[in-house]
PDB file of C-alpha atoms in Angstrom:
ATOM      1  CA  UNK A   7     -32.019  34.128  37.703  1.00  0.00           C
ATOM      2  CA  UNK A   8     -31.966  35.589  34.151  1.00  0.00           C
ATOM      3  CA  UNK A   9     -28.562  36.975  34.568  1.00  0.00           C
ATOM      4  CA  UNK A  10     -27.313  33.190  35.732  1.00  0.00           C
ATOM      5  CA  UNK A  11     -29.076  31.807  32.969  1.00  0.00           C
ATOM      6  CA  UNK A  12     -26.873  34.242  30.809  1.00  0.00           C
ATOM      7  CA  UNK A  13     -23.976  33.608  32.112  1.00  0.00           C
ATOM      8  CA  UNK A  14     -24.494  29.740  32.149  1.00  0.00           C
ATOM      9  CA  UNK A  15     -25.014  29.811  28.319  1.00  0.00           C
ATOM     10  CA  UNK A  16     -22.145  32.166  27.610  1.00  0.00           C
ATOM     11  CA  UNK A  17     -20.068  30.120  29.087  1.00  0.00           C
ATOM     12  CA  UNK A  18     -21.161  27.114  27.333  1.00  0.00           C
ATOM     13  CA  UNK A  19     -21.275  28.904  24.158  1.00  0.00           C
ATOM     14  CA  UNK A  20     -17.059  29.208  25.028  1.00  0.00           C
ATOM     15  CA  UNK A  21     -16.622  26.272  25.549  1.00  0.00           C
ATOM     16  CA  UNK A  22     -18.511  24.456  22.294  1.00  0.00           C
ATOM     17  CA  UNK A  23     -16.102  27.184  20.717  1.00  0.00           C
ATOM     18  CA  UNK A  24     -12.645  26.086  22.463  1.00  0.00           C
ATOM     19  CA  UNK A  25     -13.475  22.389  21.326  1.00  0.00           C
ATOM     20  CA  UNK A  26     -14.623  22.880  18.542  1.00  0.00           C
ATOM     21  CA  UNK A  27     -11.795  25.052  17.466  1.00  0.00           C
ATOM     22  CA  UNK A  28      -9.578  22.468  19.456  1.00  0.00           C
ATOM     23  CA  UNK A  29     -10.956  20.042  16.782  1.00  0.00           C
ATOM     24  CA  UNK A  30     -10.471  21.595  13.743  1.00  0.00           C
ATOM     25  CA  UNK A  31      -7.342  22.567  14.797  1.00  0.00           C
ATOM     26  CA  UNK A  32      -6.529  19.014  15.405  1.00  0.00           C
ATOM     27  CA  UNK A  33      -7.536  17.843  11.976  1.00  0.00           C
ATOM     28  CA  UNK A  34      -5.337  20.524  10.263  1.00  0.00           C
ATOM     29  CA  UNK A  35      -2.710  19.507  12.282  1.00  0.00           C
ATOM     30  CA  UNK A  36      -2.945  15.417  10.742  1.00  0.00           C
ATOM     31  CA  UNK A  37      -3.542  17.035   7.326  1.00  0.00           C
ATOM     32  CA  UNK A  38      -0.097  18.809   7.993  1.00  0.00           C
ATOM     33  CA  UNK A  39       1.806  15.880   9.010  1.00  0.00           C
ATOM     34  CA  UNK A  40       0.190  13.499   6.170  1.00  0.00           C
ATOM     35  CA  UNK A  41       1.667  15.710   3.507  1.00  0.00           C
ATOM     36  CA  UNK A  42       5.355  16.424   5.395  1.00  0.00           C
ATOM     37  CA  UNK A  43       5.302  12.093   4.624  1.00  0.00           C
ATOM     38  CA  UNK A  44       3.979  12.694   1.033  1.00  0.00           C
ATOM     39  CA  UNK A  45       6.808  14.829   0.768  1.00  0.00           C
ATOM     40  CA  UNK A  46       9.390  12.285   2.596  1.00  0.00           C
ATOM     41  CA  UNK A  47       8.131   9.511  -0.234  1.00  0.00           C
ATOM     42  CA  UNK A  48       8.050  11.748  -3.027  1.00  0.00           C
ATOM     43  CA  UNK A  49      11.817  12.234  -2.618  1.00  0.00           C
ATOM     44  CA  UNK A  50      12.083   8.068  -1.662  1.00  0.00           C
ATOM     45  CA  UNK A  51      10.347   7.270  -4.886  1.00  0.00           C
ATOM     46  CA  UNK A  52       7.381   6.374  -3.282  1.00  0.00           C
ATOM     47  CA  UNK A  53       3.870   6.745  -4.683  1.00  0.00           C
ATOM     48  CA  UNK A  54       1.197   6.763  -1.592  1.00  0.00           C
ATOM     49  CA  UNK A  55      -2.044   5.343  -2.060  1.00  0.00           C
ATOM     50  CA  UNK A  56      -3.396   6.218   1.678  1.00  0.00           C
ATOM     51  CA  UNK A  57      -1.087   7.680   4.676  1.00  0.00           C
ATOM     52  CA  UNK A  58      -2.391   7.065   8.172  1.00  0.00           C
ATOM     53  CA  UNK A  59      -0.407   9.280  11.029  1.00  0.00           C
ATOM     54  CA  UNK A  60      -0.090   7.455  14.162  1.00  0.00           C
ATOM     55  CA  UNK A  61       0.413  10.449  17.449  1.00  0.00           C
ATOM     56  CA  UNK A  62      -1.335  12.068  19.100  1.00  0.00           C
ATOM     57  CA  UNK A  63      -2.083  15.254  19.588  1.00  0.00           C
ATOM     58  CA  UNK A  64      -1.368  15.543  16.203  1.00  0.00           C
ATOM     59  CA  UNK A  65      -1.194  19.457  17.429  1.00  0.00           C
ATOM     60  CA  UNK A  66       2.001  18.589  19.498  1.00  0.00           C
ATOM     61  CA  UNK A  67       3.161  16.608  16.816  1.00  0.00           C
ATOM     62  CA  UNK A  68       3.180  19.037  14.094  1.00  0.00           C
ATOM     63  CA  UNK A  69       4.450  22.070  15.938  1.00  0.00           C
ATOM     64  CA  UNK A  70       7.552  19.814  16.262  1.00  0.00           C
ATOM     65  CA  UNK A  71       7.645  19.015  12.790  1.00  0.00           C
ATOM     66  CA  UNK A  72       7.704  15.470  13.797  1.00  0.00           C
ATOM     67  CA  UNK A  73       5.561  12.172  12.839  1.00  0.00           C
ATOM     68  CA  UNK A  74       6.424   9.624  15.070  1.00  0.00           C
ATOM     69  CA  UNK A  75       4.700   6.816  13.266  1.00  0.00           C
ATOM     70  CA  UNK A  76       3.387   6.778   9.866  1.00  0.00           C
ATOM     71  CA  UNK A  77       1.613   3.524   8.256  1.00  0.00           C
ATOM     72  CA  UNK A  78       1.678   3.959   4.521  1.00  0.00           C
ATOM     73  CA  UNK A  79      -0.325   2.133   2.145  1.00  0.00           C
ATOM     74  CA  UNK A  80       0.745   1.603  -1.816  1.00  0.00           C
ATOM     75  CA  UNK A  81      -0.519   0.255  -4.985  1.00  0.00           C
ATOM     76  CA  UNK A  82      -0.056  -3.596  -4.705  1.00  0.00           C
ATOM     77  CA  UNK A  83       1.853  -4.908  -8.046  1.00  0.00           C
ATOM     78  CA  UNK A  84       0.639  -7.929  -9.871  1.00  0.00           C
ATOM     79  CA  UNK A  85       0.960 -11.143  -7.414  1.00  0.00           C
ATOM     80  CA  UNK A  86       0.973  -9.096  -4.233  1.00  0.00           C
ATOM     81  CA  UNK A  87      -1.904  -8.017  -2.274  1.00  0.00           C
ATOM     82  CA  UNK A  88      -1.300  -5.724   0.108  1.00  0.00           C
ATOM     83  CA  UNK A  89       2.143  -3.261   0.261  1.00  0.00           C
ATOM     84  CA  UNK A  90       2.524  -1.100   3.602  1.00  0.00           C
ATOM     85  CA  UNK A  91       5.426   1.439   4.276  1.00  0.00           C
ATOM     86  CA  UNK A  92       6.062   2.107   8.069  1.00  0.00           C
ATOM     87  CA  UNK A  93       8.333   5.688   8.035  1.00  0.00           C
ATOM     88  CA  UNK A  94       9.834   5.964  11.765  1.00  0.00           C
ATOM     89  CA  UNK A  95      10.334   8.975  13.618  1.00  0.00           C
ATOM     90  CA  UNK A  96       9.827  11.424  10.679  1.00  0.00           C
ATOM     91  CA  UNK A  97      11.700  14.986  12.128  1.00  0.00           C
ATOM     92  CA  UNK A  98      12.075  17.458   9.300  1.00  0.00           C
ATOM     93  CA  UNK A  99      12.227  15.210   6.685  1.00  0.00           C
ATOM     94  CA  UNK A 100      14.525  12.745   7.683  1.00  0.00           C
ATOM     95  CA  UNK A 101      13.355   9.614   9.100  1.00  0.00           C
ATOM     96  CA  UNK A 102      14.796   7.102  11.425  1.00  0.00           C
ATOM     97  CA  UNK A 103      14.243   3.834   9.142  1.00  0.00           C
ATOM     98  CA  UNK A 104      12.056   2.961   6.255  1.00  0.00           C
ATOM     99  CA  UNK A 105      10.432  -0.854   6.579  1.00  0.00           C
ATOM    100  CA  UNK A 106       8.123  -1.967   3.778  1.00  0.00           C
ATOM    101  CA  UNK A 107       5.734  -5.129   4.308  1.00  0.00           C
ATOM    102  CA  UNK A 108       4.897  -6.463   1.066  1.00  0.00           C
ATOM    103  CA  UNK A 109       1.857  -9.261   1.294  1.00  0.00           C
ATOM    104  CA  UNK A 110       2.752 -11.867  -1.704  1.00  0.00           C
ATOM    105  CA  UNK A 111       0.410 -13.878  -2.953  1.00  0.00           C
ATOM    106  CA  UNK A 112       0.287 -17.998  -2.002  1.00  0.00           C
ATOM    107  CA  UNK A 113       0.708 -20.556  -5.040  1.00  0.00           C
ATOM    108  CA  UNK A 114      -2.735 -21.931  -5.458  1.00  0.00           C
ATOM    109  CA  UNK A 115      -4.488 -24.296  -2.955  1.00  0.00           C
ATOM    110  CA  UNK A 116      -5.444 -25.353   0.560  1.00  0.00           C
ATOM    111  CA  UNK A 117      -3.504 -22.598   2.521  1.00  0.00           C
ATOM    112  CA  UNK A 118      -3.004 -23.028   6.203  1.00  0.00           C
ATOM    113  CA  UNK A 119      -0.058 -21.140   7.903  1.00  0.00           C
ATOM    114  CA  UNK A 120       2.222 -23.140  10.639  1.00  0.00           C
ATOM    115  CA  UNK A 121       2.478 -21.107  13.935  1.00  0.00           C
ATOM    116  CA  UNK A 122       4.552 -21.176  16.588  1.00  0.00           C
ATOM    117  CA  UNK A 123       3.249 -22.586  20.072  1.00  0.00           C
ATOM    118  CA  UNK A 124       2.719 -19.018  20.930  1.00  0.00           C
ATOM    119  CA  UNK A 125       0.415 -18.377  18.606  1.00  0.00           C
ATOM    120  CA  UNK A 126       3.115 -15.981  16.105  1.00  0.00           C
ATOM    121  CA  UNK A 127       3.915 -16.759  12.323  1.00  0.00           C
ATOM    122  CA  UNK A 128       6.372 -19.173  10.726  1.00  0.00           C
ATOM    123  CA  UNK A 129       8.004 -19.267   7.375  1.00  0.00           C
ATOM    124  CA  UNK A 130       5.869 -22.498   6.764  1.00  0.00           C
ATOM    125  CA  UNK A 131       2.477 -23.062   5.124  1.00  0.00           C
ATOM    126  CA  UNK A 132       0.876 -25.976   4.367  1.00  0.00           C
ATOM    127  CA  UNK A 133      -0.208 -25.875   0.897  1.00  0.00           C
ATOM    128  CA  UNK A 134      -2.655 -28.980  -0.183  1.00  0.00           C
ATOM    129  CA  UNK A 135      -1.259 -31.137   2.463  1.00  0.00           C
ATOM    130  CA  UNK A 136       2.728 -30.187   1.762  1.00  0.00           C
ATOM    131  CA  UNK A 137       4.371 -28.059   3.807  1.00  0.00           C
ATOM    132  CA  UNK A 138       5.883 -25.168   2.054  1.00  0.00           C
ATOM    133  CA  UNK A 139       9.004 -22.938   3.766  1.00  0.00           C
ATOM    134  CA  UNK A 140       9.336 -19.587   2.421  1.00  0.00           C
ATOM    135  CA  UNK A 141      12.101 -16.949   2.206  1.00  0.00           C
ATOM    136  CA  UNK A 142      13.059 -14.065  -0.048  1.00  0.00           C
ATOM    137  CA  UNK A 143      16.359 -12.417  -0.777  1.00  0.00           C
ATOM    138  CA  UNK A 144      17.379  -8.934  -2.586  1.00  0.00           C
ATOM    139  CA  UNK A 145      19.700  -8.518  -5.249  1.00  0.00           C
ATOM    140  CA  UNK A 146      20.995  -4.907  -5.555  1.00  0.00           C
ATOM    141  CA  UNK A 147      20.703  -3.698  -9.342  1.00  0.00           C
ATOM    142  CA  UNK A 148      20.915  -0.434 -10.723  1.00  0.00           C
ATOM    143  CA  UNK A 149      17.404   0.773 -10.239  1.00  0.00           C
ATOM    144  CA  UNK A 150      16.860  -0.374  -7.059  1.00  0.00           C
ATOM    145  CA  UNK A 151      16.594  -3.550  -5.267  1.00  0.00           C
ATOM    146  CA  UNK A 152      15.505  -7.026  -6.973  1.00  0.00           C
ATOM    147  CA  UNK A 153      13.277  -8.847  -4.646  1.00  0.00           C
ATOM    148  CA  UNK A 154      13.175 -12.827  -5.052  1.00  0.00           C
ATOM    149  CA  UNK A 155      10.293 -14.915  -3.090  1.00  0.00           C
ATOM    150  CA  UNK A 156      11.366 -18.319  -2.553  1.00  0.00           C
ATOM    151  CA  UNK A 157       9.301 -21.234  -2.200  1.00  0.00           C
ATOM    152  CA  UNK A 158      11.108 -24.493  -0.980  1.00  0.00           C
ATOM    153  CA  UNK A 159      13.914 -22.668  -2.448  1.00  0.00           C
ATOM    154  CA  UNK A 160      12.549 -22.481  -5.759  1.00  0.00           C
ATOM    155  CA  UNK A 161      11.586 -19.005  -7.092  1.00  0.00           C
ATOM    156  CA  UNK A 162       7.315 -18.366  -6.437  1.00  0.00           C
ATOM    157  CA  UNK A 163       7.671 -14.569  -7.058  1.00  0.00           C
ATOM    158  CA  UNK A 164      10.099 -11.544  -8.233  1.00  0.00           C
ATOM    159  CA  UNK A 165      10.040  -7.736  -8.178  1.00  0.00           C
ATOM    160  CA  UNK A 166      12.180  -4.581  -8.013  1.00  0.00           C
ATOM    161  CA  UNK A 167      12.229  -2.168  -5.746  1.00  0.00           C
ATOM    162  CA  UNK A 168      12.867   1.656  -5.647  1.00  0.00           C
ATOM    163  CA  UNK A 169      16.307   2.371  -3.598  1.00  0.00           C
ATOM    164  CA  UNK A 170      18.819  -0.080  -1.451  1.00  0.00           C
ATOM    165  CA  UNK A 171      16.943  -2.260   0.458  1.00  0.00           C
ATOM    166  CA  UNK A 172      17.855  -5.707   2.924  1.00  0.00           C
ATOM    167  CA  UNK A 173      15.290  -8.318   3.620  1.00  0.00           C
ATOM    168  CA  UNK A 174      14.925  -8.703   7.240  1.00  0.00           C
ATOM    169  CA  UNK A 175      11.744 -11.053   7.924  1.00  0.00           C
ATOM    170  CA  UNK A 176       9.824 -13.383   6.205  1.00  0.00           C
ATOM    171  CA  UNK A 177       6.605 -15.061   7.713  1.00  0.00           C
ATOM    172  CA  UNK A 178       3.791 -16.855   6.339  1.00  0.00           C
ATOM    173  CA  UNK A 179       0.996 -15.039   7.172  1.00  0.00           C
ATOM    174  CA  UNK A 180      -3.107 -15.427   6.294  1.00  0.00           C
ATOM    175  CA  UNK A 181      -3.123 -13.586   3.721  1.00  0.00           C
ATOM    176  CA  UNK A 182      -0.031 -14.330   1.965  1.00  0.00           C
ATOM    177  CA  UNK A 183       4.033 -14.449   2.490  1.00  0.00           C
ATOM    178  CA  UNK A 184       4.948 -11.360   3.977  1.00  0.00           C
ATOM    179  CA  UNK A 185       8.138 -10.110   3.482  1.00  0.00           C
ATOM    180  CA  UNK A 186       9.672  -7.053   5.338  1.00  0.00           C
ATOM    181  CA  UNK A 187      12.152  -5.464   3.910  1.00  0.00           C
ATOM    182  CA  UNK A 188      14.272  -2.482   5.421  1.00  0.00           C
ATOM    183  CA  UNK A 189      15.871   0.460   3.125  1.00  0.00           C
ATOM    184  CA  UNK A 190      19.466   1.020   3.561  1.00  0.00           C
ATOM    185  CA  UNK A 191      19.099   4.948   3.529  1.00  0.00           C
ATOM    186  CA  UNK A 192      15.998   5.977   5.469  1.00  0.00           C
ATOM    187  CA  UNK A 193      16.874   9.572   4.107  1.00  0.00           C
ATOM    188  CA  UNK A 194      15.838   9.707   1.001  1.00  0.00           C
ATOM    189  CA  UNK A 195      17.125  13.168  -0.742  1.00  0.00           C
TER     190      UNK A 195
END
């Protein structure tokens, strides 16, 4: 009985062992991928404030030197309030696409958002009773991209950009117009 009561807790010693190691190896592995994007963004101009790797096992993932999906929070500038990167398919430092989402702030007032019958985002609000249509458009300049938030065709917002970049969505969301923009050149250096 003694010698089964051994064995019983050796192996269960193992085990704890294999996961935990398992774990930690796990971990390592996201920290690994987080700063191959770092590295991707430093070279795309991009300052991160928070990197979230989407893939698991991250252990798979890294041994392939590959980030499938990689949701990238930044800084928001003055009159936005939220600004998400989305890096696709990261292999060795050269990514698929680069999208940006960048959250813009409403004009003042009673916002409400127009949907669609299935329940998705317009390019309407209704602002204190008036309903507002928004779009954007990007001007290439020399440092980058100027980035123009329309309201009823009148300007509501402006920015630049880092690098080459097309406007590819615009939706009025809860929290603000949200404008996706694509970059030209995913790969960055």
């Amino acid at each position: 009985m003694k010698k089964a009561l051994i064995a019983l807790g050796t192996i269960v010693i193992i085990l704890i062992a294999l996961i935990g190691g398992f774990v930690v190896a796990e971990q390592r592995a996201k920290v690994a991928l987080e700063a191959d994007v770092a590295d991707y963004l430093d070279g795309c101009s991009i300052t991160p404030d928070a990197i979230d790797v989407h893939g698991r096992p991250y252990l798979l993932y890294a041994a392939q030197h590959t980030a499938d999906l990689s949701y990238v929070d930044l800084e928001p500038a003055k009159g936005t309030n939220k600004d998400q990167v989305l890096v696709h398919h990261l292999v060795d430092g050269h990514a698929d696409r680069l999208t940006r989402f960048i959250s813009v702030d409403y004009p003042s007032g009673q916002v409400s958002p127009v949907k669609n019958p299935d329940g998705s985002y317009t390019e309407a609000a209704t602002i204190d009773g008036e309903e507002v249509t928004f779009s954007a458009r990007a001007d290439h300049v020399d440092d980058g991209t100027h980035l123009d938030v329309l309201a009823n065709g009148r300007q509501h917002s402006s920015m630049t950009i880092p690098r080459t970049a097309e406007v590819r969505a615009v939706s009025a969301g809860d929290d603000g117009v949200i404008v996706e923009i694509e970059y030209a050149h995913p790969n960055c250096r």
